[in-house]
Amino acid sequence: MRQAGIERYESRQRVTGHAIPPSLKFFKLQIEFAVQALSQLSPLPADYMSDRYWPLHENRADLG
């Protein structure tokens, strides 16, 4: 999420009121879903950091 800049956009929203771009909101929801799903597994897969468990974020034009 750090690479996608979500924290920066959340801070910007708190300070200026400008909404977080829709693609980042959706990406954050996908990450939260993956975290929830993985946290319910027992045992946690040894390769839980593998890209196969996590959504990809594509830089898009709506990140203004």
CHARMM-style PDB file with segment names, atoms N, HN, CA, C and O in Angstrom:
ATOM      1  N   MET     1       0.828  -1.179   0.000  1.00  0.00      PROA
ATOM      2  CA  MET     1       0.000   0.000   0.000  1.00  0.00      PROA
ATOM      3  C   MET     1       0.878   1.250   0.000  1.00  0.00      PROA
ATOM      4  O   MET     1       0.498   2.297  -0.524  1.00  0.00      PROA
ATOM      5  N   ARG     2       2.047   1.116   0.593  1.00  0.00      PROA
ATOM      6  HN  ARG     2       2.356   0.265   1.019  1.00  0.00      PROA
ATOM      7  CA  ARG     2       2.944   2.269   0.623  1.00  0.00      PROA
ATOM      8  C   ARG     2       3.369   2.665  -0.787  1.00  0.00      PROA
ATOM      9  O   ARG     2       3.399   3.850  -1.121  1.00  0.00      PROA
ATOM     10  N   GLN     3       3.697   1.670  -1.614  1.00  0.00      PROA
ATOM     11  HN  GLN     3       3.672   0.708  -1.342  1.00  0.00      PROA
ATOM     12  CA  GLN     3       4.122   1.963  -2.983  1.00  0.00      PROA
ATOM     13  C   GLN     3       3.005   2.612  -3.790  1.00  0.00      PROA
ATOM     14  O   GLN     3       3.278   3.409  -4.687  1.00  0.00      PROA
ATOM     15  N   ALA     4       1.768   2.287  -3.488  1.00  0.00      PROA
ATOM     16  HN  ALA     4       1.547   1.639  -2.759  1.00  0.00      PROA
ATOM     17  CA  ALA     4       0.637   2.869  -4.209  1.00  0.00      PROA
ATOM     18  C   ALA     4       0.337   4.286  -3.729  1.00  0.00      PROA
ATOM     19  O   ALA     4      -0.414   5.009  -4.384  1.00  0.00      PROA
ATOM     20  N   GLY     5       0.915   4.695  -2.591  1.00  0.00      PROA
ATOM     21  HN  GLY     5       1.525   4.108  -2.060  1.00  0.00      PROA
ATOM     22  CA  GLY     5       0.706   6.048  -2.092  1.00  0.00      PROA
ATOM     23  C   GLY     5      -0.603   6.248  -1.352  1.00  0.00      PROA
ATOM     24  O   GLY     5      -1.083   7.376  -1.237  1.00  0.00      PROA
ATOM     25  N   ILE     6      -1.186   5.172  -0.849  1.00  0.00      PROA
ATOM     26  HN  ILE     6      -0.796   4.256  -0.942  1.00  0.00      PROA
ATOM     27  CA  ILE     6      -2.485   5.284  -0.193  1.00  0.00      PROA
ATOM     28  C   ILE     6      -2.423   6.199   1.020  1.00  0.00      PROA
ATOM     29  O   ILE     6      -3.315   7.024   1.216  1.00  0.00      PROA
ATOM     30  N   GLU     7      -1.381   6.066   1.840  1.00  0.00      PROA
ATOM     31  HN  GLU     7      -0.656   5.395   1.681  1.00  0.00      PROA
ATOM     32  CA  GLU     7      -1.266   6.913   3.031  1.00  0.00      PROA
ATOM     33  C   GLU     7      -1.230   8.389   2.652  1.00  0.00      PROA
ATOM     34  O   GLU     7      -1.833   9.227   3.324  1.00  0.00      PROA
ATOM     35  N   ARG     8      -0.526   8.696   1.582  1.00  0.00      PROA
ATOM     36  HN  ARG     8      -0.037   8.016   1.036  1.00  0.00      PROA
ATOM     37  CA  ARG     8      -0.436  10.093   1.135  1.00  0.00      PROA
ATOM     38  C   ARG     8      -1.808  10.619   0.734  1.00  0.00      PROA
ATOM     39  O   ARG     8      -2.177  11.741   1.083  1.00  0.00      PROA
ATOM     40  N   TYR     9      -2.562   9.806  -0.002  1.00  0.00      PROA
ATOM     41  HN  TYR     9      -2.262   8.895  -0.286  1.00  0.00      PROA
ATOM     42  CA  TYR     9      -3.891  10.231  -0.435  1.00  0.00      PROA
ATOM     43  C   TYR     9      -4.870  10.309   0.730  1.00  0.00      PROA
ATOM     44  O   TYR     9      -5.756  11.163   0.736  1.00  0.00      PROA
ATOM     45  N   GLU    10      -4.719   9.422   1.722  1.00  0.00      PROA
ATOM     46  HN  GLU    10      -3.999   8.728   1.717  1.00  0.00      PROA
ATOM     47  CA  GLU    10      -5.578   9.506   2.907  1.00  0.00      PROA
ATOM     48  C   GLU    10      -5.275  10.779   3.686  1.00  0.00      PROA
ATOM     49  O   GLU    10      -6.191  11.449   4.165  1.00  0.00      PROA
ATOM     50  N   SER    11      -4.000  11.114   3.815  1.00  0.00      PROA
ATOM     51  HN  SER    11      -3.256  10.570   3.426  1.00  0.00      PROA
ATOM     52  CA  SER    11      -3.619  12.362   4.487  1.00  0.00      PROA
ATOM     53  C   SER    11      -4.154  13.566   3.732  1.00  0.00      PROA
ATOM     54  O   SER    11      -4.682  14.506   4.327  1.00  0.00      PROA
ATOM     55  N   ARG    12      -4.012  13.524   2.419  1.00  0.00      PROA
ATOM     56  HN  ARG    12      -3.584  12.761   1.935  1.00  0.00      PROA
ATOM     57  CA  ARG    12      -4.516  14.630   1.594  1.00  0.00      PROA
ATOM     58  C   ARG    12      -6.016  14.793   1.780  1.00  0.00      PROA
ATOM     59  O   ARG    12      -6.515  15.917   1.842  1.00  0.00      PROA
ATOM     60  N   GLN    13      -6.738  13.681   1.870  1.00  0.00      PROA
ATOM     61  HN  GLN    13      -6.333  12.769   1.819  1.00  0.00      PROA
ATOM     62  CA  GLN    13      -8.186  13.755   2.046  1.00  0.00      PROA
ATOM     63  C   GLN    13      -8.534  14.387   3.394  1.00  0.00      PROA
ATOM     64  O   GLN    13      -9.448  15.207   3.481  1.00  0.00      PROA
ATOM     65  N   ARG    14      -7.803  14.003   4.444  1.00  0.00      PROA
ATOM     66  HN  ARG    14      -7.061  13.337   4.373  1.00  0.00      PROA
ATOM     67  CA  ARG    14      -8.071  14.579   5.764  1.00  0.00      PROA
ATOM     68  C   ARG    14      -7.804  16.079   5.788  1.00  0.00      PROA
ATOM     69  O   ARG    14      -8.547  16.836   6.412  1.00  0.00      PROA
ATOM     70  N   VAL    15      -6.750  16.504   5.113  1.00  0.00      PROA
ATOM     71  HN  VAL    15      -6.147  15.888   4.606  1.00  0.00      PROA
ATOM     72  CA  VAL    15      -6.349  17.911   5.156  1.00  0.00      PROA
ATOM     73  C   VAL    15      -7.166  18.780   4.203  1.00  0.00      PROA
ATOM     74  O   VAL    15      -7.623  19.858   4.582  1.00  0.00      PROA
ATOM     75  N   THR    16      -7.349  18.314   2.975  1.00  0.00      PROA
ATOM     76  HN  THR    16      -6.978  17.438   2.668  1.00  0.00      PROA
ATOM     77  CA  THR    16      -7.973  19.162   1.952  1.00  0.00      PROA
ATOM     78  C   THR    16      -9.413  18.802   1.634  1.00  0.00      PROA
ATOM     79  O   THR    16     -10.152  19.613   1.076  1.00  0.00      PROA
ATOM     80  N   GLY    17      -9.816  17.582   1.989  1.00  0.00      PROA
ATOM     81  HN  GLY    17      -9.216  16.923   2.442  1.00  0.00      PROA
ATOM     82  CA  GLY    17     -11.159  17.139   1.636  1.00  0.00      PROA
ATOM     83  C   GLY    17     -11.258  16.527   0.252  1.00  0.00      PROA
ATOM     84  O   GLY    17     -12.333  16.081  -0.148  1.00  0.00      PROA
ATOM     85  N   HSD    18     -10.145  16.495  -0.494  1.00  0.00      PROA
ATOM     86  HN  HSD    18      -9.271  16.857  -0.169  1.00  0.00      PROA
ATOM     87  CA  HSD    18     -10.147  15.853  -1.813  1.00  0.00      PROA
ATOM     88  C   HSD    18     -10.236  14.341  -1.637  1.00  0.00      PROA
ATOM     89  O   HSD    18      -9.473  13.753  -0.870  1.00  0.00      PROA
ATOM     90  N   ALA    19     -11.150  13.729  -2.334  1.00  0.00      PROA
ATOM     91  HN  ALA    19     -11.770  14.206  -2.957  1.00  0.00      PROA
ATOM     92  CA  ALA    19     -11.383  12.294  -2.189  1.00  0.00      PROA
ATOM     93  C   ALA    19     -10.196  11.469  -2.687  1.00  0.00      PROA
ATOM     94  O   ALA    19      -9.459  11.874  -3.586  1.00  0.00      PROA
ATOM     95  N   ILE    20     -10.042  10.308  -2.073  1.00  0.00      PROA
ATOM     96  HN  ILE    20     -10.640   9.979  -1.343  1.00  0.00      PROA
ATOM     97  CA  ILE    20      -9.043   9.342  -2.536  1.00  0.00      PROA
ATOM     98  C   ILE    20      -9.497   8.841  -3.900  1.00  0.00      PROA
ATOM     99  O   ILE    20     -10.677   8.531  -4.066  1.00  0.00      PROA
ATOM    100  N   PRO    21      -8.606   8.749  -4.879  1.00  0.00      PROA
ATOM    101  CA  PRO    21      -8.997   8.252  -6.202  1.00  0.00      PROA
ATOM    102  C   PRO    21      -9.676   6.880  -6.103  1.00  0.00      PROA
ATOM    103  O   PRO    21      -9.258   6.030  -5.317  1.00  0.00      PROA
ATOM    104  N   PRO    22     -10.721   6.675  -6.901  1.00  0.00      PROA
ATOM    105  CA  PRO    22     -11.474   5.412  -6.840  1.00  0.00      PROA
ATOM    106  C   PRO    22     -10.608   4.164  -6.999  1.00  0.00      PROA
ATOM    107  O   PRO    22     -10.846   3.165  -6.319  1.00  0.00      PROA
ATOM    108  N   SER    23      -9.618   4.199  -7.872  1.00  0.00      PROA
ATOM    109  HN  SER    23      -9.425   5.010  -8.424  1.00  0.00      PROA
ATOM    110  CA  SER    23      -8.785   3.004  -8.062  1.00  0.00      PROA
ATOM    111  C   SER    23      -7.995   2.671  -6.797  1.00  0.00      PROA
ATOM    112  O   SER    23      -7.764   1.498  -6.502  1.00  0.00      PROA
ATOM    113  N   LEU    24      -7.581   3.695  -6.048  1.00  0.00      PROA
ATOM    114  HN  LEU    24      -7.769   4.648  -6.287  1.00  0.00      PROA
ATOM    115  CA  LEU    24      -6.861   3.440  -4.802  1.00  0.00      PROA
ATOM    116  C   LEU    24      -7.794   2.939  -3.714  1.00  0.00      PROA
ATOM    117  O   LEU    24      -7.413   2.081  -2.917  1.00  0.00      PROA
ATOM    118  N   LYS    25      -9.012   3.463  -3.672  1.00  0.00      PROA
ATOM    119  HN  LYS    25      -9.321   4.160  -4.319  1.00  0.00      PROA
ATOM    120  CA  LYS    25      -9.995   2.953  -2.707  1.00  0.00      PROA
ATOM    121  C   LYS    25     -10.239   1.473  -2.952  1.00  0.00      PROA
ATOM    122  O   LYS    25     -10.271   0.674  -2.016  1.00  0.00      PROA
ATOM    123  N   PHE    26     -10.411   1.115  -4.218  1.00  0.00      PROA
ATOM    124  HN  PHE    26     -10.385   1.764  -4.979  1.00  0.00      PROA
ATOM    125  CA  PHE    26     -10.672  -0.270  -4.578  1.00  0.00      PROA
ATOM    126  C   PHE    26      -9.466  -1.146  -4.246  1.00  0.00      PROA
ATOM    127  O   PHE    26      -9.628  -2.253  -3.732  1.00  0.00      PROA
ATOM    128  N   PHE    27      -8.272  -0.665  -4.534  1.00  0.00      PROA
ATOM    129  HN  PHE    27      -8.140   0.234  -4.952  1.00  0.00      PROA
ATOM    130  CA  PHE    27      -7.052  -1.410  -4.229  1.00  0.00      PROA
ATOM    131  C   PHE    27      -6.925  -1.648  -2.723  1.00  0.00      PROA
ATOM    132  O   PHE    27      -6.569  -2.745  -2.293  1.00  0.00      PROA
ATOM    133  N   LYS    28      -7.215  -0.624  -1.931  1.00  0.00      PROA
ATOM    134  HN  LYS    28      -7.505   0.267  -2.281  1.00  0.00      PROA
ATOM    135  CA  LYS    28      -7.152  -0.766  -0.476  1.00  0.00      PROA
ATOM    136  C   LYS    28      -8.152  -1.816   0.004  1.00  0.00      PROA
ATOM    137  O   LYS    28      -7.831  -2.620   0.878  1.00  0.00      PROA
ATOM    138  N   LEU    29      -9.346  -1.815  -0.551  1.00  0.00      PROA
ATOM    139  HN  LEU    29      -9.607  -1.161  -1.262  1.00  0.00      PROA
ATOM    140  CA  LEU    29     -10.340  -2.828  -0.191  1.00  0.00      PROA
ATOM    141  C   LEU    29      -9.847  -4.230  -0.539  1.00  0.00      PROA
ATOM    142  O   LEU    29     -10.044  -5.172   0.229  1.00  0.00      PROA
ATOM    143  N   GLN    30      -9.212  -4.362  -1.691  1.00  0.00      PROA
ATOM    144  HN  GLN    30      -9.053  -3.596  -2.314  1.00  0.00      PROA
ATOM    145  CA  GLN    30      -8.674  -5.661  -2.096  1.00  0.00      PROA
ATOM    146  C   GLN    30      -7.584  -6.134  -1.130  1.00  0.00      PROA
ATOM    147  O   GLN    30      -7.539  -7.312  -0.774  1.00  0.00      PROA
ATOM    148  N   ILE    31      -6.719  -5.234  -0.712  1.00  0.00      PROA
ATOM    149  HN  ILE    31      -6.756  -4.277  -1.001  1.00  0.00      PROA
ATOM    150  CA  ILE    31      -5.658  -5.567   0.243  1.00  0.00      PROA
ATOM    151  C   ILE    31      -6.278  -5.998   1.571  1.00  0.00      PROA
ATOM    152  O   ILE    31      -5.876  -7.006   2.153  1.00  0.00      PROA
ATOM    153  N   GLU    32      -7.259  -5.228   2.046  1.00  0.00      PROA
ATOM    154  HN  GLU    32      -7.586  -4.410   1.573  1.00  0.00      PROA
ATOM    155  CA  GLU    32      -7.907  -5.559   3.312  1.00  0.00      PROA
ATOM    156  C   GLU    32      -8.589  -6.923   3.241  1.00  0.00      PROA
ATOM    157  O   GLU    32      -8.571  -7.679   4.213  1.00  0.00      PROA
ATOM    158  N   PHE    33      -9.188  -7.238   2.097  1.00  0.00      PROA
ATOM    159  HN  PHE    33      -9.203  -6.624   1.308  1.00  0.00      PROA
ATOM    160  CA  PHE    33      -9.817  -8.541   1.918  1.00  0.00      PROA
ATOM    161  C   PHE    33      -8.772  -9.655   1.978  1.00  0.00      PROA
ATOM    162  O   PHE    33      -8.990 -10.678   2.627  1.00  0.00      PROA
ATOM    163  N   ALA    34      -7.646  -9.459   1.306  1.00  0.00      PROA
ATOM    164  HN  ALA    34      -7.469  -8.628   0.779  1.00  0.00      PROA
ATOM    165  CA  ALA    34      -6.578 -10.466   1.315  1.00  0.00      PROA
ATOM    166  C   ALA    34      -6.038 -10.672   2.727  1.00  0.00      PROA
ATOM    167  O   ALA    34      -5.789 -11.805   3.139  1.00  0.00      PROA
ATOM    168  N   VAL    35      -5.857  -9.587   3.464  1.00  0.00      PROA
ATOM    169  HN  VAL    35      -6.059  -8.667   3.130  1.00  0.00      PROA
ATOM    170  CA  VAL    35      -5.383  -9.685   4.848  1.00  0.00      PROA
ATOM    171  C   VAL    35      -6.372 -10.490   5.683  1.00  0.00      PROA
ATOM    172  O   VAL    35      -5.979 -11.377   6.441  1.00  0.00      PROA
ATOM    173  N   GLN    36      -7.649 -10.178   5.541  1.00  0.00      PROA
ATOM    174  HN  GLN    36      -7.968  -9.457   4.925  1.00  0.00      PROA
ATOM    175  CA  GLN    36      -8.690 -10.892   6.290  1.00  0.00      PROA
ATOM    176  C   GLN    36      -8.686 -12.378   5.946  1.00  0.00      PROA
ATOM    177  O   GLN    36      -8.725 -13.225   6.839  1.00  0.00      PROA
ATOM    178  N   ALA    37      -8.638 -12.692   4.664  1.00  0.00      PROA
ATOM    179  HN  ALA    37      -8.606 -12.004   3.939  1.00  0.00      PROA
ATOM    180  CA  ALA    37      -8.664 -14.093   4.233  1.00  0.00      PROA
ATOM    181  C   ALA    37      -7.433 -14.849   4.724  1.00  0.00      PROA
ATOM    182  O   ALA    37      -7.548 -15.971   5.218  1.00  0.00      PROA
ATOM    183  N   LEU    38      -6.262 -14.242   4.592  1.00  0.00      PROA
ATOM    184  HN  LEU    38      -6.169 -13.330   4.191  1.00  0.00      PROA
ATOM    185  CA  LEU    38      -5.033 -14.907   5.034  1.00  0.00      PROA
ATOM    186  C   LEU    38      -4.999 -15.075   6.551  1.00  0.00      PROA
ATOM    187  O   LEU    38      -4.497 -16.080   7.055  1.00  0.00      PROA
ATOM    188  N   SER    39      -5.530 -14.098   7.275  1.00  0.00      PROA
ATOM    189  HN  SER    39      -5.937 -13.281   6.865  1.00  0.00      PROA
ATOM    190  CA  SER    39      -5.488 -14.174   8.737  1.00  0.00      PROA
ATOM    191  C   SER    39      -6.378 -15.285   9.280  1.00  0.00      PROA
ATOM    192  O   SER    39      -6.219 -15.703  10.426  1.00  0.00      PROA
ATOM    193  N   GLN    40      -7.304 -15.760   8.473  1.00  0.00      PROA
ATOM    194  HN  GLN    40      -7.433 -15.420   7.541  1.00  0.00      PROA
ATOM    195  CA  GLN    40      -8.184 -16.839   8.915  1.00  0.00      PROA
ATOM    196  C   GLN    40      -7.615 -18.222   8.608  1.00  0.00      PROA
ATOM    197  O   GLN    40      -8.182 -19.231   9.028  1.00  0.00      PROA
ATOM    198  N   LEU    41      -6.510 -18.278   7.887  1.00  0.00      PROA
ATOM    199  HN  LEU    41      -6.049 -17.459   7.546  1.00  0.00      PROA
ATOM    200  CA  LEU    41      -5.895 -19.565   7.570  1.00  0.00      PROA
ATOM    201  C   LEU    41      -5.044 -20.044   8.742  1.00  0.00      PROA
ATOM    202  O   LEU    41      -4.363 -19.261   9.404  1.00  0.00      PROA
ATOM    203  N   SER    42      -5.103 -21.337   8.976  1.00  0.00      PROA
ATOM    204  HN  SER    42      -5.656 -21.973   8.439  1.00  0.00      PROA
ATOM    205  CA  SER    42      -4.283 -21.908  10.032  1.00  0.00      PROA
ATOM    206  C   SER    42      -3.727 -23.229   9.525  1.00  0.00      PROA
ATOM    207  O   SER    42      -4.483 -24.168   9.275  1.00  0.00      PROA
ATOM    208  N   PRO    43      -2.448 -23.305   9.377  1.00  0.00      PROA
ATOM    209  CA  PRO    43      -1.444 -22.271   9.615  1.00  0.00      PROA
ATOM    210  C   PRO    43      -1.376 -21.283   8.451  1.00  0.00      PROA
ATOM    211  O   PRO    43      -1.844 -21.553   7.345  1.00  0.00      PROA
ATOM    212  N   LEU    44      -0.789 -20.156   8.740  1.00  0.00      PROA
ATOM    213  HN  LEU    44      -0.409 -19.937   9.639  1.00  0.00      PROA
ATOM    214  CA  LEU    44      -0.549 -19.154   7.704  1.00  0.00      PROA
ATOM    215  C   LEU    44       0.423 -19.749   6.689  1.00  0.00      PROA
ATOM    216  O   LEU    44       1.444 -20.312   7.085  1.00  0.00      PROA
ATOM    217  N   PRO    45       0.135 -19.640   5.393  1.00  0.00      PROA
ATOM    218  CA  PRO    45       1.059 -20.200   4.398  1.00  0.00      PROA
ATOM    219  C   PRO    45       2.458 -19.586   4.540  1.00  0.00      PROA
ATOM    220  O   PRO    45       2.599 -18.386   4.773  1.00  0.00      PROA
ATOM    221  N   ALA    46       3.462 -20.409   4.398  1.00  0.00      PROA
ATOM    222  HN  ALA    46       3.347 -21.384   4.209  1.00  0.00      PROA
ATOM    223  CA  ALA    46       4.844 -19.934   4.521  1.00  0.00      PROA
ATOM    224  C   ALA    46       5.161 -18.875   3.473  1.00  0.00      PROA
ATOM    225  O   ALA    46       6.007 -18.009   3.695  1.00  0.00      PROA
ATOM    226  N   ASP    47       4.483 -18.946   2.337  1.00  0.00      PROA
ATOM    227  HN  ASP    47       3.795 -19.649   2.157  1.00  0.00      PROA
ATOM    228  CA  ASP    47       4.737 -17.985   1.259  1.00  0.00      PROA
ATOM    229  C   ASP    47       3.667 -16.888   1.201  1.00  0.00      PROA
ATOM    230  O   ASP    47       3.332 -16.402   0.121  1.00  0.00      PROA
ATOM    231  N   TYR    48       3.134 -16.502   2.364  1.00  0.00      PROA
ATOM    232  HN  TYR    48       3.406 -16.897   3.242  1.00  0.00      PROA
ATOM    233  CA  TYR    48       2.044 -15.522   2.394  1.00  0.00      PROA
ATOM    234  C   TYR    48       2.400 -14.190   1.740  1.00  0.00      PROA
ATOM    235  O   TYR    48       1.505 -13.427   1.376  1.00  0.00      PROA
ATOM    236  N   MET    49       3.669 -13.903   1.588  1.00  0.00      PROA
ATOM    237  HN  MET    49       4.395 -14.523   1.884  1.00  0.00      PROA
ATOM    238  CA  MET    49       4.061 -12.650   0.937  1.00  0.00      PROA
ATOM    239  C   MET    49       4.162 -12.794  -0.576  1.00  0.00      PROA
ATOM    240  O   MET    49       4.459 -11.825  -1.274  1.00  0.00      PROA
ATOM    241  N   SER    50       3.920 -13.979  -1.079  1.00  0.00      PROA
ATOM    242  HN  SER    50       3.678 -14.767  -0.512  1.00  0.00      PROA
ATOM    243  CA  SER    50       3.978 -14.226  -2.519  1.00  0.00      PROA
ATOM    244  C   SER    50       2.946 -13.366  -3.248  1.00  0.00      PROA
ATOM    245  O   SER    50       1.858 -13.108  -2.732  1.00  0.00      PROA
ATOM    246  N   ASP    51       3.301 -12.935  -4.432  1.00  0.00      PROA
ATOM    247  HN  ASP    51       4.185 -13.144  -4.850  1.00  0.00      PROA
ATOM    248  CA  ASP    51       2.400 -12.104  -5.231  1.00  0.00      PROA
ATOM    249  C   ASP    51       1.079 -12.789  -5.542  1.00  0.00      PROA
ATOM    250  O   ASP    51       0.090 -12.119  -5.841  1.00  0.00      PROA
ATOM    251  N   ARG    52       1.049 -14.100  -5.476  1.00  0.00      PROA
ATOM    252  HN  ARG    52       1.852 -14.645  -5.233  1.00  0.00      PROA
ATOM    253  CA  ARG    52      -0.192 -14.800  -5.824  1.00  0.00      PROA
ATOM    254  C   ARG    52      -1.314 -14.539  -4.827  1.00  0.00      PROA
ATOM    255  O   ARG    52      -2.480 -14.767  -5.148  1.00  0.00      PROA
ATOM    256  N   TYR    53      -0.991 -14.067  -3.627  1.00  0.00      PROA
ATOM    257  HN  TYR    53      -0.044 -13.882  -3.366  1.00  0.00      PROA
ATOM    258  CA  TYR    53      -2.009 -13.777  -2.618  1.00  0.00      PROA
ATOM    259  C   TYR    53      -2.494 -12.328  -2.646  1.00  0.00      PROA
ATOM    260  O   TYR    53      -3.515 -12.007  -2.038  1.00  0.00      PROA
ATOM    261  N   TRP    54      -1.795 -11.478  -3.325  1.00  0.00      PROA
ATOM    262  HN  TRP    54      -0.965 -11.739  -3.819  1.00  0.00      PROA
ATOM    263  CA  TRP    54      -2.046 -10.045  -3.219  1.00  0.00      PROA
ATOM    264  C   TRP    54      -2.476  -9.434  -4.549  1.00  0.00      PROA
ATOM    265  O   TRP    54      -2.015  -9.851  -5.611  1.00  0.00      PROA
ATOM    266  N   PRO    55      -3.364  -8.442  -4.483  1.00  0.00      PROA
ATOM    267  CA  PRO    55      -3.783  -7.764  -5.715  1.00  0.00      PROA
ATOM    268  C   PRO    55      -2.652  -6.899  -6.252  1.00  0.00      PROA
ATOM    269  O   PRO    55      -1.744  -6.505  -5.520  1.00  0.00      PROA
ATOM    270  N   LEU    56      -2.728  -6.619  -7.522  1.00  0.00      PROA
ATOM    271  HN  LEU    56      -3.465  -6.939  -8.116  1.00  0.00      PROA
ATOM    272  CA  LEU    56      -1.753  -5.732  -8.156  1.00  0.00      PROA
ATOM    273  C   LEU    56      -2.361  -4.353  -8.295  1.00  0.00      PROA
ATOM    274  O   LEU    56      -3.546  -4.209  -8.596  1.00  0.00      PROA
ATOM    275  N   HSD    57      -1.547  -3.350  -8.076  1.00  0.00      PROA
ATOM    276  HN  HSD    57      -0.585  -3.467  -7.831  1.00  0.00      PROA
ATOM    277  CA  HSD    57      -2.011  -1.978  -8.285  1.00  0.00      PROA
ATOM    278  C   HSD    57      -1.349  -1.446  -9.538  1.00  0.00      PROA
ATOM    279  O   HSD    57      -0.127  -1.481  -9.680  1.00  0.00      PROA
ATOM    280  N   GLU    58      -2.165  -0.961 -10.428  1.00  0.00      PROA
ATOM    281  HN  GLU    58      -3.157  -0.932 -10.312  1.00  0.00      PROA
ATOM    282  CA  GLU    58      -1.647  -0.357 -11.651  1.00  0.00      PROA
ATOM    283  C   GLU    58      -1.773   1.149 -11.527  1.00  0.00      PROA
ATOM    284  O   GLU    58      -2.824   1.660 -11.140  1.00  0.00      PROA
ATOM    285  N   ASN    59      -0.717   1.852 -11.852  1.00  0.00      PROA
ATOM    286  HN  ASN    59       0.136   1.438 -12.167  1.00  0.00      PROA
ATOM    287  CA  ASN    59      -0.802   3.312 -11.860  1.00  0.00      PROA
ATOM    288  C   ASN    59      -1.778   3.730 -12.934  1.00  0.00      PROA
ATOM    289  O   ASN    59      -1.658   3.331 -14.092  1.00  0.00      PROA
ATOM    290  N   ARG    60      -2.732   4.528 -12.547  1.00  0.00      PROA
ATOM    291  HN  ARG    60      -2.829   4.853 -11.606  1.00  0.00      PROA
ATOM    292  CA  ARG    60      -3.775   4.943 -13.483  1.00  0.00      PROA
ATOM    293  C   ARG    60      -3.838   6.453 -13.561  1.00  0.00      PROA
ATOM    294  O   ARG    60      -3.270   7.163 -12.731  1.00  0.00      PROA
ATOM    295  N   ALA    61      -4.529   6.920 -14.559  1.00  0.00      PROA
ATOM    296  HN  ALA    61      -4.990   6.344 -15.234  1.00  0.00      PROA
ATOM    297  CA  ALA    61      -4.637   8.363 -14.794  1.00  0.00      PROA
ATOM    298  C   ALA    61      -5.490   9.055 -13.743  1.00  0.00      PROA
ATOM    299  O   ALA    61      -5.387  10.273 -13.595  1.00  0.00      PROA
ATOM    300  N   ASP    62      -6.338   8.323 -12.997  1.00  0.00      PROA
ATOM    301  HN  ASP    62      -6.422   7.334 -13.117  1.00  0.00      PROA
ATOM    302  CA  ASP    62      -7.234   8.984 -12.047  1.00  0.00      PROA
ATOM    303  C   ASP    62      -6.572   9.284 -10.707  1.00  0.00      PROA
ATOM    304  O   ASP    62      -7.269   9.571  -9.734  1.00  0.00      PROA
ATOM    305  N   LEU    63      -5.256   9.226 -10.635  1.00  0.00      PROA
ATOM    306  HN  LEU    63      -4.690   8.993 -11.425  1.00  0.00      PROA
ATOM    307  CA  LEU    63      -4.558   9.486  -9.390  1.00  0.00      PROA
ATOM    308  C   LEU    63      -4.107  10.934  -9.281  1.00  0.00      PROA
ATOM    309  O   LEU    63      -2.978  11.202  -8.870  1.00  0.00      PROA
ATOM    310  N   GLY    64      -4.952  11.841  -9.633  1.00  0.00      PROA
ATOM    311  HN  GLY    64      -5.869  11.624  -9.967  1.00  0.00      PROA
ATOM    312  CA  GLY    64      -4.607  13.239  -9.669  1.00  0.00      PROA
ATOM    313  C   GLY    64      -4.413  13.923  -8.435  1.00  0.00      PROA
ATOM    314  OT1 GLY    64      -4.118  15.118  -8.431  1.00  0.00      PROA
TER     315      GLY     64
END
